Amino acid sequence: MSNINFKKLLIMILTVIAVSLSAVFSQISFGAGQVSDVQLLARAINGEARGEPYEGQVAVGAVILNRVKNPSFPNTIAGVIYQPGAFTAVSDGQINVPIDPKSTVVKAAQDALNGWDPTYGCIYYWNPATATSKWIWSRKVVVKIGKHNFAK
Amino acid sequence: MEENRISEEIFTAERRKYEKTREELERSRAKNRGKNLIIAVLLATTIFGAYQYNTAMKLRQQLNNAYNKAFYELVDYIKNVEVMLLKARMTSSPEMTAVVLSDVWRESFCAASNLTQLPISMGVLSNTEKFLTQVADLSKSMVKQVTYGKNINEEQMKTLENLHKLSVNLEKGLLEMQQDLNNGNLKWENVAKEGQEEMKEVSEDMPKTFGNINEQFEEMPTLIYDGPYSEHMQNRKALGLTGDKVTENQAIEKLQKFLGDGKVKAITKLADNNNGIIDTYNFKMELANKDKDGVAEADVSVKGGHVVWYLYNREVGEKTIDVKKAMELGRKFLADHGYPNMKESYYMQNDGIATINYAYTEDGITYYPDLIKVKVALDNGEIVGFEANGYLMNHTERDYGPPKLTEDEAREKVIRGEKIKSSGLAVIPTNYGTEILCYEFTGKVDDKDFLVYINANTGAEEDVLIIINSEDGILTM
């Protein structure tokens, strides 16, 4: 009887160790190397909107670029993306998820950099199903693309 | 015999006893082994936990150090901005004004950069960030103005005075925060916790100082000047948006015509886009003769029913046409859809698609602000993208009149005049929403092609661009 409990306990403890180890290593293995604008933008889109329609992916890229041009935000792409608290995908590490080779996010980043902007200068977006901020609802929605609302 | 039997019995009994004891011993040993293992595992877990805790503490410390560095640097930069803004008003010679203003430019730019590294909720310090960016941008445009021989006027002096007042208040607020930080009332880890979640409402726990600092900029004067972050750049009008309002059905008709007969299987309106600059209908199209991925999207303007952009993302097969052919196809597409005088300039190739820039031309003048981009798939020449925002924002009737300078006079202004290969008249956009009529000269230095723009009326050198020529395209920098 005590043997069975002991086995269970052992398995539980080993699982806990394995999970915490993998969590540690997954964090270390993604180094922050030098990436070009396209790749950095693509990774941000991948973290924020990889499940969105193509237009929605371009739109998220465009919002990041619109922030670069806005005086209230940092003046570089990296500055905007890594501004503390600006994007959930950066806070929770989703931005480091490798890009699926079949994914369209790199193309979307390229189109956004080439000037396609389905949001016409928007600097905010949020998912109305998950957004918790009251402040964001005070913004006038310019357009809805996929799951996201976009605003100036 | 009897004796033997008895001794055997005793022996068996002894043996049983012995075996029983042995069994018991083994059982208790196994039990002990189990206990030992549990103790070992618990020990390992504890060590692992302690190690993790230690690492977490070190990381937190490092993060705190980074935040502190950003903050203390911010305070230093703001101090310098404040002093330099004051100095700028006391300079006498244009040279000294330019030197001091370029210090303002650099210091406020660095301050803005440090400010955005602090873990503060979105929007809490946006006015402060705007202030710093605009001060940097404005002083840069003033430096340019002064070096071009036009000194700071009275009105600009007044602006500098106002900005200085704001910077004094900002410095005061930051020094208060610095005190909180020094005596432990302000901890970045607490601030960071509040600022973590995207768009999170400004929490009660967020130090009041942030809000107080930001409030001072509510009354900031609207700054209009020659720079990309000037206020007027945020509220531009679409000059090229001609025509009357169209209904949704008329917009669908226009879109069908744009994409060509029989190309569209179904069109669905996804949304109305009320951005205030170019209001549009947003459509999703199912393309005929395409597999399940044959979905394209486009925007058609409410005013005039112009296609503002079109995107069709698909796999591109083997390349069968070259970029030259693609440029021709793009030009023909534009001519067929109401844009007859478009000339290609730069292009880029990615994943089998050429993205080509076209500029409007009239009477031998190239109008670079009137820009349309076309994406051509190099497997079959299909148009897979279109973007006319530049054209619709800028295209309008212009009347520049004859240029004051002749081409030869302008050519003399180019130092490397002997290297010039070609030239022509062009209208170029500034990064603050205006346009300049220039002579465009193409030349070559050290195997690098370059473009020089000489103002056709004043003779000033307005821009120099290097042409980057690679397998993947021609771009300018």
XYZ file of C-alpha atoms in Angstrom, chain B residues 58 78-79 140 173 196 278-279 288 292 345 350 354 391 418 441:
16
model
C 19.365 37.824 -9.827
C 15.923 66.200 -19.030
C 18.201 68.419 -16.954
C 16.191 69.489 -35.489
C 8.399 65.943 -11.185
C 2.287 44.346 -17.419
C -10.266 57.926 -46.376
C -13.502 56.246 -45.255
C -12.946 32.217 -59.257
C -9.612 27.219 -50.889
C 10.755 53.895 -60.134
C 10.338 38.744 -52.375
C 7.758 41.993 -57.441
C -1.744 58.846 -54.844
C 30.973 65.801 -64.139
C 20.270 64.414 -61.155
